[in-house]
mmCIF file of N, CA and C in Angstrom:
data_model
loop_
_atom_site.group_PDB
_atom_site.id
_atom_site.type_symbol
_atom_site.label_atom_id
_atom_site.label_comp_id
_atom_site.label_asym_id
_atom_site.label_seq_id
_atom_site.Cartn_x
_atom_site.Cartn_y
_atom_site.Cartn_z
ATOM 1 N N MET E 1 -11.891 -31.204 -80.613
ATOM 2 C CA MET E 1 -12.696 -32.148 -81.476
ATOM 3 C C MET E 1 -12.734 -31.533 -82.839
ATOM 4 N N TYR E 2 -12.375 -32.308 -83.912
ATOM 5 C CA TYR E 2 -12.449 -32.033 -85.241
ATOM 6 C C TYR E 2 -13.902 -31.767 -85.758
ATOM 7 N N THR E 3 -14.034 -30.937 -86.729
ATOM 8 C CA THR E 3 -15.410 -30.714 -87.226
ATOM 9 C C THR E 3 -15.446 -31.383 -88.730
ATOM 10 N N PHE E 4 -16.725 -31.380 -89.211
ATOM 11 C CA PHE E 4 -16.969 -31.979 -90.593
ATOM 12 C C PHE E 4 -16.122 -31.165 -91.626
ATOM 13 N N GLU E 5 -16.190 -29.814 -91.439
ATOM 14 C CA GLU E 5 -15.416 -28.946 -92.348
ATOM 15 C C GLU E 5 -13.948 -29.352 -92.400
ATOM 16 N N GLU E 6 -13.444 -29.627 -91.123
ATOM 17 C CA GLU E 6 -11.953 -29.997 -91.075
ATOM 18 C C GLU E 6 -11.806 -31.359 -91.737
ATOM 19 N N LEU E 7 -12.609 -32.345 -91.608
ATOM 20 C CA LEU E 7 -12.644 -33.566 -92.181
ATOM 21 C C LEU E 7 -12.528 -33.423 -93.744
ATOM 22 N N LYS E 8 -13.384 -32.508 -94.339
ATOM 23 C CA LYS E 8 -13.428 -32.280 -95.718
ATOM 24 C C LYS E 8 -11.972 -31.744 -96.115
ATOM 25 N N GLY E 9 -11.392 -30.889 -95.386
ATOM 26 C CA GLY E 9 -10.161 -30.406 -95.617
ATOM 27 C C GLY E 9 -8.980 -31.512 -95.589
ATOM 28 N N ILE E 10 -9.081 -32.261 -94.555
ATOM 29 C CA ILE E 10 -8.147 -33.419 -94.509
ATOM 30 C C ILE E 10 -8.259 -34.320 -95.774
ATOM 31 N N ILE E 11 -9.378 -34.673 -96.101
ATOM 32 C CA ILE E 11 -9.508 -35.559 -97.218
ATOM 33 C C ILE E 11 -8.981 -34.887 -98.587
ATOM 34 N N ALA E 12 -9.354 -33.628 -98.753
ATOM 35 C CA ALA E 12 -8.724 -32.935 -99.891
ATOM 36 C C ALA E 12 -7.251 -32.821 -99.880
ATOM 37 N N LYS E 13 -6.774 -32.596 -98.636
ATOM 38 C CA LYS E 13 -5.276 -32.493 -98.633
ATOM 39 C C LYS E 13 -4.605 -33.951 -98.858
ATOM 40 N N LEU E 14 -5.245 -34.989 -98.353
ATOM 41 C CA LEU E 14 -4.738 -36.343 -98.762
ATOM 42 C C LEU E 14 -4.613 -36.555 -100.261
ATOM 43 N N ARG E 15 -5.524 -35.956 -100.991
ATOM 44 C CA ARG E 15 -5.564 -36.199 -102.348
ATOM 45 C C ARG E 15 -4.958 -35.061 -103.177
ATOM 46 N N ASP E 16 -4.371 -34.137 -102.563
ATOM 47 C CA ASP E 16 -3.692 -33.020 -103.229
ATOM 48 C C ASP E 16 -2.670 -33.530 -104.175
ATOM 49 N N PRO E 17 -2.647 -33.050 -105.447
ATOM 50 C CA PRO E 17 -1.722 -33.659 -106.454
ATOM 51 C C PRO E 17 -0.288 -33.420 -106.181
ATOM 52 N N GLU E 18 0.063 -32.328 -105.340
ATOM 53 C CA GLU E 18 1.442 -32.029 -105.064
ATOM 54 C C GLU E 18 1.843 -32.362 -103.601
ATOM 55 N N LYS E 19 0.965 -32.134 -102.750
ATOM 56 C CA LYS E 19 1.342 -32.341 -101.234
ATOM 57 C C LYS E 19 0.666 -33.509 -100.641
ATOM 58 N N GLY E 20 -0.214 -34.206 -101.357
ATOM 59 C CA GLY E 20 -0.988 -35.289 -100.680
ATOM 60 C C GLY E 20 -0.206 -36.522 -100.514
ATOM 61 N N CYS E 21 -0.887 -37.572 -100.073
ATOM 62 C CA CYS E 21 -0.416 -38.852 -99.972
ATOM 63 C C CYS E 21 -0.316 -39.675 -101.175
ATOM 64 N N PRO E 22 0.775 -40.222 -101.628
ATOM 65 C CA PRO E 22 0.785 -40.886 -102.947
ATOM 66 C C PRO E 22 -0.293 -42.011 -103.055
ATOM 67 N N TRP E 23 -0.503 -42.819 -101.992
ATOM 68 C CA TRP E 23 -1.547 -43.871 -101.909
ATOM 69 C C TRP E 23 -2.816 -43.287 -102.144
ATOM 70 N N ASP E 24 -3.174 -42.290 -101.356
ATOM 71 C CA ASP E 24 -4.638 -41.666 -101.470
ATOM 72 C C ASP E 24 -4.844 -41.105 -102.838
ATOM 73 N N ARG E 25 -3.756 -40.482 -103.394
ATOM 74 C CA ARG E 25 -3.926 -39.814 -104.710
ATOM 75 C C ARG E 25 -4.183 -40.904 -105.815
ATOM 76 N N GLU E 26 -3.720 -41.998 -105.681
ATOM 77 C CA GLU E 26 -3.836 -42.941 -106.817
ATOM 78 C C GLU E 26 -5.119 -43.810 -106.664
ATOM 79 N N GLN E 27 -5.886 -43.618 -105.670
ATOM 80 C CA GLN E 27 -7.135 -44.319 -105.479
ATOM 81 C C GLN E 27 -8.235 -43.891 -106.488
ATOM 82 N N THR E 28 -9.052 -44.818 -106.937
ATOM 83 C CA THR E 28 -10.179 -44.578 -107.793
ATOM 84 C C THR E 28 -11.380 -45.194 -107.200
ATOM 85 N N PHE E 29 -12.619 -44.916 -107.853
ATOM 86 C CA PHE E 29 -13.761 -45.567 -107.343
ATOM 87 C C PHE E 29 -13.523 -47.040 -107.361
ATOM 88 N N GLU E 30 -13.012 -47.632 -108.363
ATOM 89 C CA GLU E 30 -12.963 -49.024 -108.508
ATOM 90 C C GLU E 30 -11.857 -49.675 -107.467
ATOM 91 N N SER E 31 -10.752 -48.926 -107.177
ATOM 92 C CA SER E 31 -9.808 -49.471 -106.298
ATOM 93 C C SER E 31 -10.229 -49.479 -104.919
ATOM 94 N N LEU E 32 -11.101 -48.475 -104.585
ATOM 95 C CA LEU E 32 -11.629 -48.382 -103.196
ATOM 96 C C LEU E 32 -12.729 -49.368 -102.778
ATOM 97 N N LYS E 33 -13.295 -50.060 -103.802
ATOM 98 C CA LYS E 33 -14.380 -50.964 -103.542
ATOM 99 C C LYS E 33 -14.068 -51.940 -102.441
ATOM 100 N N GLN E 34 -12.927 -52.553 -102.579
ATOM 101 C CA GLN E 34 -12.499 -53.619 -101.612
ATOM 102 C C GLN E 34 -12.477 -53.024 -100.183
ATOM 103 N N TYR E 35 -12.010 -51.747 -99.967
ATOM 104 C CA TYR E 35 -11.922 -51.203 -98.720
ATOM 105 C C TYR E 35 -13.313 -50.866 -98.063
ATOM 106 N N LEU E 36 -14.220 -50.392 -98.947
ATOM 107 C CA LEU E 36 -15.624 -50.073 -98.509
ATOM 108 C C LEU E 36 -16.268 -51.500 -98.005
ATOM 109 N N ASP E 37 -15.993 -52.544 -98.860
ATOM 110 C CA ASP E 37 -16.614 -53.747 -98.425
ATOM 111 C C ASP E 37 -16.078 -54.256 -97.134
ATOM 112 N N ASN E 38 -14.673 -54.170 -96.909
ATOM 113 C CA ASN E 38 -14.044 -54.587 -95.735
ATOM 114 C C ASN E 38 -14.518 -53.762 -94.538
ATOM 115 N N GLU E 39 -14.514 -52.418 -94.597
ATOM 116 C CA GLU E 39 -14.925 -51.577 -93.560
ATOM 117 C C GLU E 39 -16.382 -51.857 -93.194
ATOM 118 N N SER E 40 -17.261 -52.064 -94.178
ATOM 119 C CA SER E 40 -18.646 -52.428 -93.835
ATOM 120 C C SER E 40 -18.739 -53.708 -93.050
ATOM 121 N N ARG E 41 -18.048 -54.754 -93.453
ATOM 122 C CA ARG E 41 -17.968 -55.910 -92.731
ATOM 123 C C ARG E 41 -17.512 -55.718 -91.210
ATOM 124 N N GLU E 42 -16.595 -54.966 -91.058
ATOM 125 C CA GLU E 42 -15.980 -54.627 -89.738
ATOM 126 C C GLU E 42 -17.106 -53.930 -88.870
ATOM 127 N N VAL E 43 -17.856 -53.103 -89.533
ATOM 128 C CA VAL E 43 -19.006 -52.554 -88.727
ATOM 129 C C VAL E 43 -19.861 -53.611 -88.159
ATOM 130 N N MET E 44 -20.312 -54.451 -89.148
ATOM 131 C CA MET E 44 -21.126 -55.559 -88.787
ATOM 132 C C MET E 44 -20.614 -56.462 -87.621
ATOM 133 N N GLU E 45 -19.364 -56.747 -87.735
ATOM 134 C CA GLU E 45 -18.599 -57.543 -86.695
ATOM 135 C C GLU E 45 -18.758 -56.831 -85.390
ATOM 136 N N ALA E 46 -18.424 -55.518 -85.365
ATOM 137 C CA ALA E 46 -18.479 -54.742 -84.053
ATOM 138 C C ALA E 46 -19.891 -54.819 -83.427
ATOM 139 N N VAL E 47 -20.896 -54.654 -84.315
ATOM 140 C CA VAL E 47 -22.358 -54.705 -83.833
ATOM 141 C C VAL E 47 -22.534 -56.238 -83.225
ATOM 142 N N ASP E 48 -22.135 -57.259 -84.008
ATOM 143 C CA ASP E 48 -22.337 -58.633 -83.551
ATOM 144 C C ASP E 48 -21.702 -58.848 -82.217
ATOM 145 N N HIS E 49 -20.551 -58.198 -81.995
ATOM 146 C CA HIS E 49 -19.772 -58.432 -80.785
ATOM 147 C C HIS E 49 -20.131 -57.361 -79.722
ATOM 148 N N LYS E 50 -21.093 -56.504 -80.033
ATOM 149 C CA LYS E 50 -21.522 -55.454 -79.119
ATOM 150 C C LYS E 50 -20.382 -54.634 -78.503
ATOM 151 N N ASP E 51 -19.338 -54.472 -79.501
ATOM 152 C CA ASP E 51 -18.158 -53.679 -79.195
ATOM 153 C C ASP E 51 -18.298 -52.259 -79.723
ATOM 154 N N MET E 52 -18.883 -51.406 -78.747
ATOM 155 C CA MET E 52 -19.293 -50.054 -79.195
ATOM 156 C C MET E 52 -18.027 -49.180 -79.428
ATOM 157 N N GLU E 53 -16.931 -49.419 -78.789
ATOM 158 C CA GLU E 53 -15.727 -48.607 -79.011
ATOM 159 C C GLU E 53 -15.206 -48.904 -80.411
ATOM 160 N N ASN E 54 -15.221 -50.099 -80.768
ATOM 161 C CA ASN E 54 -14.770 -50.507 -82.073
ATOM 162 C C ASN E 54 -15.813 -50.033 -83.214
ATOM 163 N N LEU E 55 -17.044 -50.196 -82.799
ATOM 164 C CA LEU E 55 -18.092 -49.694 -83.817
ATOM 165 C C LEU E 55 -17.862 -48.238 -84.101
ATOM 166 N N CYS E 56 -17.578 -47.402 -83.115
ATOM 167 C CA CYS E 56 -17.350 -45.983 -83.389
ATOM 168 C C CYS E 56 -16.176 -45.882 -84.379
ATOM 169 N N GLU E 57 -15.118 -46.610 -84.173
ATOM 170 C CA GLU E 57 -13.848 -46.475 -84.989
ATOM 171 C C GLU E 57 -14.213 -46.953 -86.314
ATOM 172 N N GLU E 58 -14.934 -48.060 -86.483
ATOM 173 C CA GLU E 58 -15.269 -48.720 -87.787
ATOM 174 C C GLU E 58 -16.243 -47.762 -88.647
ATOM 175 N N LEU E 59 -17.211 -47.129 -87.916
ATOM 176 C CA LEU E 59 -18.124 -46.126 -88.569
ATOM 177 C C LEU E 59 -17.233 -44.981 -89.104
ATOM 178 N N GLY E 60 -16.248 -44.592 -88.410
ATOM 179 C CA GLY E 60 -15.328 -43.570 -88.809
ATOM 180 C C GLY E 60 -14.515 -43.995 -90.221
ATOM 181 N N ASP E 61 -14.235 -45.304 -90.113
ATOM 182 C CA ASP E 61 -13.664 -45.769 -91.428
ATOM 183 C C ASP E 61 -14.574 -45.857 -92.616
ATOM 184 N N VAL E 62 -15.816 -46.137 -92.422
ATOM 185 C CA VAL E 62 -16.877 -46.142 -93.454
ATOM 186 C C VAL E 62 -17.054 -44.675 -93.867
ATOM 187 N N LEU E 63 -17.136 -43.787 -92.979
ATOM 188 C CA LEU E 63 -17.252 -42.322 -93.258
ATOM 189 C C LEU E 63 -16.083 -41.878 -94.135
ATOM 190 N N PHE E 64 -14.840 -42.303 -93.785
ATOM 191 C CA PHE E 64 -13.661 -42.025 -94.617
ATOM 192 C C PHE E 64 -13.931 -42.512 -96.016
ATOM 193 N N GLN E 65 -14.409 -43.704 -96.213
ATOM 194 C CA GLN E 65 -14.724 -44.143 -97.593
ATOM 195 C C GLN E 65 -15.759 -43.199 -98.288
ATOM 196 N N VAL E 66 -16.800 -42.865 -97.648
ATOM 197 C CA VAL E 66 -17.752 -41.918 -98.245
ATOM 198 C C VAL E 66 -17.043 -40.624 -98.576
ATOM 199 N N MET E 67 -16.171 -40.180 -97.814
ATOM 200 C CA MET E 67 -15.611 -38.865 -98.043
ATOM 201 C C MET E 67 -14.618 -39.083 -99.198
ATOM 202 N N ILE E 68 -13.831 -40.004 -99.233
ATOM 203 C CA ILE E 68 -12.744 -40.128 -100.341
ATOM 204 C C ILE E 68 -13.516 -40.396 -101.597
ATOM 205 N N TYR E 69 -14.550 -41.206 -101.659
ATOM 206 C CA TYR E 69 -15.375 -41.333 -102.975
ATOM 207 C C TYR E 69 -15.890 -39.948 -103.317
ATOM 208 N N SER E 70 -16.365 -39.224 -102.375
ATOM 209 C CA SER E 70 -16.976 -37.926 -102.756
ATOM 210 C C SER E 70 -15.921 -36.959 -103.197
ATOM 211 N N GLN E 71 -14.694 -37.059 -102.583
ATOM 212 C CA GLN E 71 -13.608 -36.170 -103.120
ATOM 213 C C GLN E 71 -13.243 -36.486 -104.545
ATOM 214 N N ILE E 72 -13.126 -37.800 -104.829
ATOM 215 C CA ILE E 72 -12.786 -38.223 -106.179
ATOM 216 C C ILE E 72 -13.958 -37.738 -107.120
ATOM 217 N N GLY E 73 -15.195 -37.841 -106.666
ATOM 218 C CA GLY E 73 -16.391 -37.382 -107.437
ATOM 219 C C GLY E 73 -16.187 -35.895 -107.814
ATOM 220 N N GLU E 74 -15.773 -35.175 -106.711
ATOM 221 C CA GLU E 74 -15.605 -33.612 -106.904
ATOM 222 C C GLU E 74 -14.465 -33.351 -107.865
ATOM 223 N N GLU E 75 -13.339 -34.028 -107.723
ATOM 224 C CA GLU E 75 -12.271 -33.756 -108.684
ATOM 225 C C GLU E 75 -12.620 -34.110 -110.115
ATOM 226 N N LYS E 76 -13.516 -35.085 -110.232
ATOM 227 C CA LYS E 76 -13.971 -35.455 -111.692
ATOM 228 C C LYS E 76 -15.069 -34.568 -112.192
ATOM 229 N N GLY E 77 -15.529 -33.609 -111.278
ATOM 230 C CA GLY E 77 -16.823 -32.869 -111.638
ATOM 231 C C GLY E 77 -18.106 -33.620 -111.650
ATOM 232 N N LEU E 78 -18.157 -34.700 -111.001
ATOM 233 C CA LEU E 78 -19.357 -35.511 -110.963
ATOM 234 C C LEU E 78 -20.308 -35.118 -109.854
ATOM 235 N N PHE E 79 -19.803 -35.008 -108.671
ATOM 236 C CA PHE E 79 -20.644 -34.682 -107.450
ATOM 237 C C PHE E 79 -19.733 -34.340 -106.298
ATOM 238 N N THR E 80 -20.290 -33.803 -105.265
ATOM 239 C CA THR E 80 -19.469 -33.351 -104.062
ATOM 240 C C THR E 80 -20.065 -34.158 -102.798
ATOM 241 N N ILE E 81 -19.435 -33.952 -101.704
ATOM 242 C CA ILE E 81 -20.110 -34.461 -100.429
ATOM 243 C C ILE E 81 -21.284 -33.730 -100.143
ATOM 244 N N ASP E 82 -21.351 -32.411 -100.523
ATOM 245 C CA ASP E 82 -22.535 -31.694 -100.308
ATOM 246 C C ASP E 82 -23.688 -32.311 -101.108
ATOM 247 N N ASP E 83 -23.399 -32.740 -102.348
ATOM 248 C CA ASP E 83 -24.470 -33.346 -103.150
ATOM 249 C C ASP E 83 -24.936 -34.646 -102.521
ATOM 250 N N VAL E 84 -24.050 -35.428 -102.012
ATOM 251 C CA VAL E 84 -24.320 -36.641 -101.301
ATOM 252 C C VAL E 84 -25.257 -36.365 -100.053
ATOM 253 N N ILE E 85 -24.894 -35.369 -99.370
ATOM 254 C CA ILE E 85 -25.757 -35.027 -98.165
ATOM 255 C C ILE E 85 -27.081 -34.567 -98.513
ATOM 256 N N ASP E 86 -27.073 -33.667 -99.540
ATOM 257 C CA ASP E 86 -28.369 -33.154 -100.074
ATOM 258 C C ASP E 86 -29.302 -34.409 -100.529
ATOM 259 N N GLY E 87 -28.613 -35.282 -101.242
ATOM 260 C CA GLY E 87 -29.419 -36.493 -101.767
ATOM 261 C C GLY E 87 -30.024 -37.236 -100.672
ATOM 262 N N ILE E 88 -29.217 -37.448 -99.660
ATOM 263 C CA ILE E 88 -29.736 -38.455 -98.632
ATOM 264 C C ILE E 88 -30.743 -37.709 -97.907
ATOM 265 N N CYS E 89 -30.567 -36.376 -97.568
ATOM 266 C CA CYS E 89 -31.659 -35.570 -96.875
ATOM 267 C C CYS E 89 -32.890 -35.554 -97.591
ATOM 268 N N ARG E 90 -32.882 -35.358 -98.882
ATOM 269 C CA ARG E 90 -34.041 -35.347 -99.680
ATOM 270 C C ARG E 90 -34.837 -36.685 -99.644
ATOM 271 N N LYS E 91 -33.993 -37.743 -99.796
ATOM 272 C CA LYS E 91 -34.541 -39.090 -99.771
ATOM 273 C C LYS E 91 -35.128 -39.377 -98.440
ATOM 274 N N MET E 92 -34.563 -38.991 -97.359
ATOM 275 C CA MET E 92 -35.131 -39.364 -95.943
ATOM 276 C C MET E 92 -36.450 -38.519 -95.841
ATOM 277 N N VAL E 93 -36.405 -37.371 -96.219
ATOM 278 C CA VAL E 93 -37.687 -36.491 -96.055
ATOM 279 C C VAL E 93 -38.819 -37.069 -96.880
ATOM 280 N N TYR E 94 -38.444 -37.307 -98.203
ATOM 281 C CA TYR E 94 -39.397 -37.902 -99.050
ATOM 282 C C TYR E 94 -40.000 -39.232 -98.677
ATOM 283 N N ARG E 95 -39.156 -40.158 -98.127
ATOM 284 C CA ARG E 95 -39.544 -41.467 -97.762
ATOM 285 C C ARG E 95 -40.111 -41.526 -96.330
ATOM 286 N N HIS E 96 -40.218 -40.392 -95.647
ATOM 287 C CA HIS E 96 -40.796 -40.303 -94.288
ATOM 288 C C HIS E 96 -41.878 -39.244 -94.170
ATOM 289 N N PRO E 97 -43.001 -39.357 -95.125
ATOM 290 C CA PRO E 97 -44.055 -38.329 -94.965
ATOM 291 C C PRO E 97 -44.901 -38.402 -93.659
ATOM 292 N N HIS E 98 -44.678 -39.485 -92.958
ATOM 293 C CA HIS E 98 -45.326 -39.716 -91.612
ATOM 294 C C HIS E 98 -44.518 -38.999 -90.521
ATOM 295 N N VAL E 99 -43.323 -38.539 -90.790
ATOM 296 C CA VAL E 99 -42.526 -37.818 -89.916
ATOM 297 C C VAL E 99 -42.446 -36.338 -90.222
ATOM 298 N N PHE E 100 -42.230 -36.094 -91.573
ATOM 299 C CA PHE E 100 -42.016 -34.683 -92.114
ATOM 300 C C PHE E 100 -43.222 -34.170 -92.659
ATOM 301 N N GLY E 101 -44.370 -34.870 -92.737
ATOM 302 C CA GLY E 101 -45.603 -34.402 -93.323
ATOM 303 C C GLY E 101 -46.791 -34.731 -92.423
ATOM 304 N N ASP E 102 -47.993 -34.929 -93.010
ATOM 305 C CA ASP E 102 -49.210 -35.066 -92.253
ATOM 306 C C ASP E 102 -49.738 -36.555 -92.209
ATOM 307 N N LEU E 103 -48.909 -37.452 -92.879
ATOM 308 C CA LEU E 103 -49.418 -38.831 -92.937
ATOM 309 C C LEU E 103 -49.242 -39.485 -91.592
ATOM 310 N N LYS E 104 -50.259 -40.374 -91.197
ATOM 311 C CA LYS E 104 -50.184 -41.097 -89.926
ATOM 312 C C LYS E 104 -50.032 -42.498 -90.163
ATOM 313 N N LEU E 105 -48.938 -43.101 -89.623
ATOM 314 C CA LEU E 105 -48.598 -44.427 -89.580
ATOM 315 C C LEU E 105 -48.471 -45.032 -88.074
ATOM 316 N N ASP E 106 -48.869 -46.222 -87.928
ATOM 317 C CA ASP E 106 -48.909 -46.664 -86.512
ATOM 318 C C ASP E 106 -47.882 -47.846 -86.169
ATOM 319 N N SER E 107 -47.358 -48.397 -87.303
ATOM 320 C CA SER E 107 -46.469 -49.514 -86.973
ATOM 321 C C SER E 107 -45.202 -49.542 -87.924
ATOM 322 N N ALA E 108 -44.204 -50.205 -87.552
ATOM 323 C CA ALA E 108 -43.043 -50.373 -88.316
ATOM 324 C C ALA E 108 -43.258 -51.050 -89.713
ATOM 325 N N GLU E 109 -44.238 -51.923 -89.629
ATOM 326 C CA GLU E 109 -44.605 -52.684 -90.849
ATOM 327 C C GLU E 109 -45.264 -51.606 -91.910
ATOM 328 N N GLU E 110 -46.152 -50.760 -91.367
ATOM 329 C CA GLU E 110 -46.702 -49.830 -92.389
ATOM 330 C C GLU E 110 -45.601 -48.860 -92.839
ATOM 331 N N CYS E 111 -44.630 -48.499 -91.955
ATOM 332 C CA CYS E 111 -43.534 -47.668 -92.406
ATOM 333 C C CYS E 111 -42.700 -48.393 -93.500
ATOM 334 N N ASN E 112 -42.416 -49.593 -93.270
ATOM 335 C CA ASN E 112 -41.643 -50.430 -94.208
ATOM 336 C C ASN E 112 -42.373 -50.564 -95.577
ATOM 337 N N ALA E 113 -43.644 -50.739 -95.577
ATOM 338 C CA ALA E 113 -44.396 -50.897 -96.823
ATOM 339 C C ALA E 113 -44.422 -49.551 -97.548
ATOM 340 N N LEU E 114 -44.581 -48.501 -96.847
ATOM 341 C CA LEU E 114 -44.603 -47.212 -97.499
ATOM 342 C C LEU E 114 -43.163 -46.900 -98.023
ATOM 343 N N TRP E 115 -42.194 -47.195 -97.269
ATOM 344 C CA TRP E 115 -40.830 -46.955 -97.811
ATOM 345 C C TRP E 115 -40.619 -47.709 -99.102
ATOM 346 N N GLN E 116 -41.015 -48.939 -99.226
ATOM 347 C CA GLN E 116 -40.851 -49.788 -100.355
ATOM 348 C C GLN E 116 -41.719 -49.180 -101.591
ATOM 349 N N GLU E 117 -42.912 -48.771 -101.268
ATOM 350 C CA GLU E 117 -43.672 -48.228 -102.278
ATOM 351 C C GLU E 117 -43.125 -46.877 -102.832
ATOM 352 N N LEU E 118 -42.659 -45.960 -102.018
ATOM 353 C CA LEU E 118 -42.036 -44.765 -102.387
ATOM 354 C C LEU E 118 -40.747 -45.062 -103.088
ATOM 355 N N LYS E 119 -39.988 -46.005 -102.650
ATOM 356 C CA LYS E 119 -38.658 -46.287 -103.322
ATOM 357 C C LYS E 119 -38.959 -46.758 -104.789
ATOM 358 N N LYS E 120 -40.064 -47.683 -104.925
ATOM 359 C CA LYS E 120 -40.365 -48.114 -106.318
ATOM 360 C C LYS E 120 -40.826 -46.988 -107.167
ATOM 361 N N SER E 121 -41.580 -46.094 -106.665
ATOM 362 C CA SER E 121 -42.102 -44.946 -107.543
ATOM 363 C C SER E 121 -40.881 -43.986 -107.897
ATOM 364 N N GLU E 122 -40.008 -43.803 -106.837
ATOM 365 C CA GLU E 122 -38.828 -43.048 -107.068
ATOM 366 C C GLU E 122 -37.835 -43.580 -108.209
ATOM 367 N N LYS E 123 -37.587 -44.884 -108.133
ATOM 368 C CA LYS E 123 -36.808 -45.609 -109.027
ATOM 369 C C LYS E 123 -37.472 -45.481 -110.462
ATOM 370 N N GLY E 124 -38.771 -45.486 -110.572
ATOM 371 C CA GLY E 124 -39.499 -45.482 -111.839
ATOM 372 C C GLY E 124 -39.318 -44.136 -112.437
ATOM 373 N N LYS E 125 -38.985 -43.130 -111.737
ATOM 374 C CA LYS E 125 -38.819 -41.770 -112.348
ATOM 375 C C LYS E 125 -37.415 -41.533 -112.829
ATOM 376 N N LYS E 126 -36.448 -42.347 -112.559
ATOM 377 C CA LYS E 126 -35.153 -42.179 -112.963
ATOM 378 C C LYS E 126 -34.856 -42.766 -114.368
ATOM 379 N N PRO E 127 -34.031 -42.103 -115.279
ATOM 380 C CA PRO E 127 -33.855 -42.635 -116.540
ATOM 381 C C PRO E 127 -33.158 -43.880 -116.529
#
């Protein structure tokens, strides 16, 4: 079974300027948008059809999109997959004080309201 580190290496090799795949090397954030959209729709279709085998495959395709976007970001000096992971971890911990802190919430509705409140305050802090 492959590991996450091996996946990172595979994506880097696909984009390698000398030994990589010509198609993968020429992709950009913009050119990949259509594929991310398509793969996301295929995930939803698999869920709708309760096709778990296909769902697993389609989630892999979405993960590939996240990985190649992150590889391009790294090549441009913008961000890495580690930055993406750190960002989502920080967001999940921040937006779940009832799980990672002392706050007590009793319902999904309370959780959603808190999520929206924290999201709003978070967005207000960004330039």
